[in-house]
């Protein structure tokens, strides 16, 4: 548990226009992060605790409520936003689909359940869409490579001495604030995404919009996906997907993606192939989406891109040839926002999505 001793303003204000403090919660499979934001976006307090994912949905909701109480003991906030794993429908407040990372999470009444436990009105969304929110709110175009009060992407995201080719370049003629179009992909243990068109984040039926990992990919042909289908991008491009590809190439088990990355850095040709095939599959999929959606920016986040130049070069080399002429200046880029992106985006949901109020479901 921790609270910030010195408020640090950064990025777009989650409660802009409301004049009130708001809470942002980020729920992952292993950790819950919470932050209390002032109306101007200043972080007033922070809190983290383990996520009791194996104990079931009710225990997770209780832990989320506990995190909210810990970060706002004085009840300064007037609303709460939650960014959660799984397919989340912000209108119904339900988790409409989920893996077994959080036991029994599918079907959970996230909005009303958390509102009843905390007493706050609650807005909820998928964690990747919430993380993409600050990216969408940031200005785009020449001279706006980074959000006004954010540092450049960390070396953890864009390795020292390397910048993805053409990174932070927007589509020709783009210069907008909060009204642009965005394709955001998070490549980690899975492949998630978010899509915004003309300033509006797309949610789709049952909140499923943006699940880019379930696009068909020729590189994954015949491989079973966790969703029950075969040949989806996630199977070849996620961290576990890259590690599994390495195992298929070598016949030797590997414990995790980091091991594959280390071996690639030492010149293991099978490790290099597993990484570059996954990166290229992501690049091709994003290039096709760019033609379909005409985004101002394409942002690639998550843990897998932190492999470094090997990954970024392969992704960009596959992305660029897919582009139609009007988009030829567009390049994938790392996120502008750091570790607070998810909680900041979650807090901002309270100004853009339906609020589920305490007792409304009874």
Coordinates of C-alpha atoms in Angstrom, one line a residue:
X1 CA 0.0 0.0 0.0
X2 CA 1.3 3.5 -0.8
X3 CA 0.1 7.0 -1.1
X4 CA 2.0 9.7 -3.0
X5 CA 3.7 12.2 -0.8
X6 CA 4.0 14.7 -3.6
X7 CA 1.2 15.2 -6.1
X8 CA 2.5 14.9 -9.7
X9 CA 0.4 16.3 -12.5
X10 CA 0.7 14.5 -15.8
X11 CA -1.3 13.9 -19.0
X12 CA -4.9 14.7 -19.7
X13 CA -7.1 15.4 -16.7
X14 CA -9.4 12.4 -16.0
X15 CA -12.0 14.6 -14.4
X16 CA -11.7 17.5 -16.7
X17 CA -14.9 19.6 -16.7
X18 CA -16.3 17.9 -13.6
X19 CA -14.5 19.9 -10.9
X20 CA -14.3 16.8 -8.7
X21 CA -11.9 14.1 -7.7
X22 CA -12.2 10.7 -9.3
X23 CA -10.8 7.2 -8.6
X24 CA -9.2 5.0 -11.3
X25 CA -8.8 1.3 -10.8
X26 CA -6.8 -1.1 -13.0
X27 CA -7.6 -4.8 -12.5
X28 CA -5.1 -7.4 -13.8
X29 CA -4.6 -11.0 -13.2
X30 CA -2.0 -10.5 -10.5
X31 CA -2.4 -6.9 -9.3
X32 CA -4.9 -4.2 -8.5
X33 CA -3.7 -0.6 -9.0
X34 CA -5.6 2.4 -7.7
X35 CA -5.1 6.2 -8.0
X36 CA -7.0 9.2 -6.8
X37 CA -7.0 12.1 -9.3
X38 CA -7.9 15.7 -8.6
X39 CA -10.0 17.5 -11.2
X40 CA -6.8 18.9 -12.9
X41 CA -5.3 15.4 -13.3
X42 CA -3.0 15.6 -10.3
X43 CA -2.4 12.2 -8.7
X44 CA -3.3 12.7 -5.0
X45 CA -2.8 9.1 -3.8
X46 CA -1.9 5.7 -5.1
X47 CA -2.5 2.1 -3.8
X48 CA -1.7 -1.4 -5.0
X49 CA -2.6 -4.8 -3.7
X50 CA -2.6 -8.4 -5.1
X51 CA -5.5 -9.5 -7.1
X52 CA -7.2 -12.5 -5.6
X53 CA -7.9 -13.9 -9.1
X54 CA -8.0 -17.5 -8.0
X55 CA -10.6 -16.8 -5.3
X56 CA -13.4 -15.9 -7.7
X57 CA -15.3 -12.9 -8.9
X58 CA -16.9 -11.9 -5.6
X59 CA -13.5 -11.8 -3.9
X60 CA -12.1 -9.7 -6.7
X61 CA -14.9 -7.2 -6.4
X62 CA -14.3 -7.0 -2.6
X63 CA -10.6 -6.4 -3.2
X64 CA -11.4 -3.7 -5.7
X65 CA -13.7 -2.0 -3.2
X66 CA -10.9 -2.3 -0.6
X67 CA -8.5 -0.6 -3.0
X68 CA -10.9 2.3 -3.6
X69 CA -11.4 2.8 0.2
X70 CA -7.6 2.7 0.7
X71 CA -6.8 5.3 -1.9
X72 CA -9.7 7.6 -0.9
X73 CA -10.1 7.4 2.9
X74 CA -11.5 10.9 3.0
X75 CA -14.2 10.2 0.4
X76 CA -13.1 13.0 -1.9
X77 CA -14.1 11.3 -5.1
X78 CA -17.5 11.6 -6.6
X79 CA -17.1 8.7 -9.1
X80 CA -15.0 5.7 -9.9
X81 CA -13.7 4.2 -13.1
X82 CA -12.5 0.6 -13.5
X83 CA -10.3 -0.8 -16.3
X84 CA -10.7 -4.6 -16.2
X85 CA -9.4 -7.6 -18.0
X86 CA -11.9 -9.5 -20.2
X87 CA -14.6 -8.3 -22.6
X88 CA -16.5 -5.6 -20.8
X89 CA -19.7 -4.0 -22.0
X90 CA -19.7 -0.5 -20.4
X91 CA -23.4 0.0 -21.1
X92 CA -24.6 -3.1 -19.2
X93 CA -21.7 -3.1 -16.8
X94 CA -21.2 -6.8 -17.5
X95 CA -18.1 -8.9 -18.2
X96 CA -19.5 -10.6 -21.2
X97 CA -16.5 -12.9 -21.8
X98 CA -13.2 -13.7 -20.1
X99 CA -10.5 -16.3 -19.8
X100 CA -9.9 -18.3 -16.6
X101 CA -7.2 -15.9 -15.4
X102 CA -9.8 -14.6 -13.0
X103 CA -11.9 -17.5 -11.9
X104 CA -15.6 -17.1 -12.7
X105 CA -15.1 -13.6 -14.2
X106 CA -17.3 -14.0 -17.2
X107 CA -20.8 -12.9 -16.4
X108 CA -19.8 -10.7 -13.5
X109 CA -21.9 -7.6 -12.9
X110 CA -18.8 -5.4 -12.6
X111 CA -20.5 -2.0 -12.7
X112 CA -23.4 -2.6 -10.3
X113 CA -21.3 -4.9 -8.1
X114 CA -18.6 -2.4 -7.5
X115 CA -21.0 0.5 -7.1
X116 CA -22.9 -1.4 -4.4
X117 CA -19.7 -2.2 -2.6
X118 CA -18.1 1.3 -2.7
X119 CA -21.1 3.7 -2.8
X120 CA -19.6 5.5 -5.8
X121 CA -21.1 5.7 -9.3
X122 CA -19.0 3.4 -11.4
X123 CA -18.0 3.5 -15.1
X124 CA -16.3 0.4 -16.4
X125 CA -14.5 -0.8 -19.6
X126 CA -11.9 -3.2 -20.9
X127 CA -8.4 -2.5 -19.7
X128 CA -6.8 -2.0 -23.1
X129 CA -9.5 0.5 -24.2
X130 CA -9.0 2.4 -20.9
X131 CA -5.3 2.5 -21.4
X132 CA -5.8 3.8 -25.0
X133 CA -8.0 6.7 -23.7
X134 CA -5.1 9.0 -22.8
X135 CA -3.5 8.3 -26.2
X136 CA -6.7 9.4 -27.9
X137 CA -7.0 12.5 -25.8
X138 CA -3.4 13.6 -26.6
X139 CA -2.9 16.0 -29.5
X140 CA -1.6 14.6 -32.8
X141 CA 0.4 16.1 -35.5
X142 CA 3.8 17.9 -36.1
X143 CA 5.3 19.3 -32.9
X144 CA 3.1 17.0 -30.7
X145 CA 5.2 13.9 -30.5
X146 CA 4.6 13.6 -26.8
X147 CA 1.8 14.6 -24.5
X148 CA 2.4 18.1 -23.1
X149 CA 3.4 17.1 -19.6
X150 CA 4.7 13.6 -20.3
X151 CA 8.3 12.6 -20.9
X152 CA 9.3 10.7 -24.0
X153 CA 8.6 6.9 -24.0
X154 CA 10.8 5.2 -21.4
X155 CA 13.8 3.2 -22.4
X156 CA 11.9 0.1 -21.3
X157 CA 9.4 0.8 -24.1
X158 CA 11.7 2.2 -26.8
X159 CA 15.2 0.8 -26.1
X160 CA 18.2 3.0 -25.7
X161 CA 19.8 3.9 -29.0
X162 CA 16.8 2.8 -31.0
X163 CA 13.6 4.3 -32.2
X164 CA 11.2 2.3 -34.3
X165 CA 11.7 3.4 -37.9
X166 CA 9.5 6.5 -38.5
X167 CA 8.1 6.2 -34.9
X168 CA 5.7 9.0 -33.7
X169 CA 4.8 9.9 -37.2
X170 CA 1.1 10.6 -37.8
X171 CA -0.9 10.3 -41.0
X172 CA -0.3 13.2 -43.4
X173 CA -2.1 16.4 -42.5
X174 CA -3.2 15.1 -39.0
X175 CA -3.2 17.6 -36.1
X176 CA -6.1 17.1 -33.7
X177 CA -6.7 17.0 -30.0
X178 CA -9.1 14.4 -28.7
X179 CA -11.0 14.1 -32.0
X180 CA -8.6 11.9 -34.0
X181 CA -8.6 8.2 -35.0
X182 CA -6.5 5.7 -33.3
X183 CA -5.5 2.0 -33.5
X184 CA -4.0 0.8 -30.3
X185 CA -2.7 -2.7 -29.8
X186 CA -1.3 -4.2 -26.6
X187 CA 0.9 -7.3 -27.2
X188 CA 1.6 -9.2 -24.0
X189 CA 0.3 -12.5 -22.6
X190 CA -2.5 -11.9 -25.1
X191 CA -3.1 -9.5 -27.9
X192 CA -5.7 -6.8 -27.0
X193 CA -6.6 -3.6 -28.7
X194 CA -8.7 -0.5 -29.0
X195 CA -10.1 1.4 -31.9
X196 CA -11.2 5.0 -32.0
X197 CA -12.7 6.8 -35.0
X198 CA -13.1 10.6 -35.1
X199 CA -12.6 10.9 -31.3
X200 CA -15.0 8.1 -30.3
X201 CA -13.8 4.9 -28.8
X202 CA -15.6 1.9 -30.4
X203 CA -17.2 -0.7 -28.1
X204 CA -19.4 -2.7 -30.4
X205 CA -21.8 -5.5 -29.5
X206 CA -21.3 -6.8 -26.0
X207 CA -18.2 -4.6 -25.7
X208 CA -16.1 -6.8 -28.0
X209 CA -14.7 -4.2 -30.3
X210 CA -10.9 -3.9 -30.4
X211 CA -10.0 -7.6 -29.8
X212 CA -7.4 -7.5 -32.4
X213 CA -5.8 -10.7 -31.3
X214 CA -8.7 -12.6 -32.8
X215 CA -8.1 -11.3 -36.4
X216 CA -7.2 -14.2 -38.7
X217 CA -3.5 -14.4 -39.5
X218 CA -1.9 -16.6 -42.2
X219 CA 1.1 -17.1 -40.0
X220 CA -1.1 -18.8 -37.4
X221 CA -3.0 -21.0 -39.9
X222 CA -4.2 -24.2 -38.2
X223 CA -3.1 -23.3 -34.7
X224 CA -5.8 -23.4 -32.0
X225 CA -6.7 -20.2 -30.3
X226 CA -7.9 -19.8 -26.7
X227 CA -11.2 -18.5 -28.0
X228 CA -12.0 -21.9 -29.6
X229 CA -11.2 -20.9 -33.2
X230 CA -8.0 -21.5 -35.1
X231 CA -5.5 -19.3 -36.9
X232 CA -5.9 -16.1 -34.9
X233 CA -3.1 -13.5 -34.5
X234 CA -2.8 -14.0 -30.8
X235 CA -1.6 -17.6 -31.3
X236 CA 1.5 -16.5 -33.2
X237 CA 2.1 -12.9 -31.9
X238 CA 1.5 -12.9 -28.2
X239 CA 4.3 -13.6 -25.7
X240 CA 3.2 -17.2 -25.1
X241 CA 2.5 -17.5 -28.8
X242 CA 6.1 -16.6 -29.7
X243 CA 7.5 -18.9 -27.0
X244 CA 5.3 -21.8 -28.4
X245 CA 6.5 -21.1 -31.9
X246 CA 10.1 -21.4 -30.7
X247 CA 9.2 -24.7 -29.2
X248 CA 7.8 -25.9 -32.4
X249 CA 10.9 -24.8 -34.3
X250 CA 13.4 -26.4 -31.9
X251 CA 11.4 -29.3 -30.3
X252 CA 12.7 -28.0 -26.9
X253 CA 10.5 -26.5 -24.2
X254 CA 11.1 -22.9 -23.2
X255 CA 9.9 -21.3 -20.0
X256 CA 9.0 -17.8 -21.1
X257 CA 9.3 -15.1 -23.8
X258 CA 12.3 -13.5 -22.1
X259 CA 14.3 -16.6 -22.6
X260 CA 13.5 -16.5 -26.3
X261 CA 14.6 -12.9 -26.5
X262 CA 17.9 -13.6 -24.7
X263 CA 18.6 -16.4 -27.1
X264 CA 17.7 -14.2 -30.1
X265 CA 20.2 -11.6 -28.9
X266 CA 22.9 -14.3 -28.8
X267 CA 22.2 -15.1 -32.4
X268 CA 19.9 -18.2 -32.1
X269 CA 18.2 -18.2 -35.5
X270 CA 15.2 -20.1 -34.3
X271 CA 14.6 -17.5 -31.6
X272 CA 15.0 -14.7 -34.1
X273 CA 12.5 -16.4 -36.4
X274 CA 9.9 -16.9 -33.7
X275 CA 10.1 -13.2 -32.7
X276 CA 10.2 -11.7 -36.2
X277 CA 7.3 -13.9 -37.5
X278 CA 5.1 -12.8 -34.5
X279 CA 6.1 -9.1 -35.0
X280 CA 5.5 -9.3 -38.8
X281 CA 2.1 -10.9 -38.3
X282 CA 1.2 -8.0 -36.0
X283 CA 2.5 -5.5 -38.5
X284 CA 0.5 -6.9 -41.4
X285 CA -2.7 -7.0 -39.4
X286 CA -2.2 -3.4 -38.3
X287 CA -1.4 -2.3 -41.8
X288 CA -4.7 -3.8 -43.0
X289 CA -6.6 -2.1 -40.2
X290 CA -5.0 1.2 -41.0
X291 CA -6.3 1.0 -44.6
X292 CA -9.8 0.1 -43.3
X293 CA -9.9 2.8 -40.5
X294 CA -7.6 5.6 -41.6
X295 CA -6.1 6.3 -38.2
X296 CA -4.0 9.3 -37.3
X297 CA -1.8 7.1 -35.1
X298 CA -1.1 3.4 -34.7
X299 CA 0.3 2.7 -31.2
X300 CA 1.9 -0.6 -30.2
X301 CA 2.2 -1.2 -26.4
X302 CA 2.5 -4.2 -24.0
X303 CA 5.4 -6.2 -22.9
X304 CA 6.4 -8.0 -26.1
X305 CA 7.6 -4.8 -28.0
X306 CA 10.1 -4.3 -25.2
X307 CA 12.2 -7.0 -26.9
X308 CA 13.6 -4.0 -28.8
X309 CA 14.9 -3.3 -32.3
X310 CA 14.5 -6.9 -33.6
X311 CA 10.8 -6.8 -32.9
X312 CA 10.2 -3.2 -34.0
X313 CA 12.1 -3.5 -37.2
X314 CA 10.2 -6.7 -38.2
X315 CA 6.8 -5.2 -37.3
X316 CA 7.4 -1.9 -39.2
X317 CA 8.8 -3.7 -42.2
X318 CA 5.6 -5.7 -42.5
X319 CA 3.3 -2.8 -41.7
X320 CA 4.6 -0.3 -44.3
X321 CA 4.0 -2.3 -47.5
X322 CA 0.4 -2.9 -46.6
X323 CA -0.4 0.8 -46.6
X324 CA -2.4 2.6 -49.3
X325 CA -0.7 5.7 -50.7
X326 CA -2.5 8.3 -48.6
X327 CA -1.2 6.6 -45.4
X328 CA 2.4 6.0 -46.6
X329 CA 3.8 8.4 -43.9
X330 CA 2.1 6.5 -41.1
X331 CA 4.3 4.4 -38.8
X332 CA 3.7 2.3 -35.6
X333 CA 4.9 4.0 -32.5
X334 CA 5.2 3.2 -28.8
X335 CA 2.8 4.6 -26.2
X336 CA 3.2 8.2 -25.0
X337 CA 2.0 7.4 -21.5
X338 CA 3.7 5.3 -18.8
X339 CA 2.6 3.2 -15.9
X340 CA -0.3 5.5 -14.9
X341 CA -2.0 5.1 -18.3
X342 CA -4.5 2.4 -17.2
X343 CA -5.6 4.1 -14.0
X344 CA -5.7 7.5 -15.6
X345 CA -7.7 6.1 -18.5
X346 CA -10.0 4.3 -16.0
X347 CA -10.7 7.6 -14.1
X348 CA -11.5 9.4 -17.4
X349 CA -14.2 6.8 -18.2
X350 CA -16.4 8.6 -15.6
X351 CA -16.8 11.5 -18.0
X352 CA -17.5 9.5 -21.2
X353 CA -19.3 6.3 -20.3
X354 CA -22.6 5.4 -18.5
X355 CA -22.4 5.5 -14.7
X356 CA -23.7 2.5 -12.7
X357 CA -25.1 3.8 -9.5
X358 CA -25.3 2.1 -6.1
X359 CA -28.6 0.1 -5.6
X360 CA -29.7 0.5 -9.2
X361 CA -29.6 -3.2 -9.8
X362 CA -31.8 -4.1 -6.8

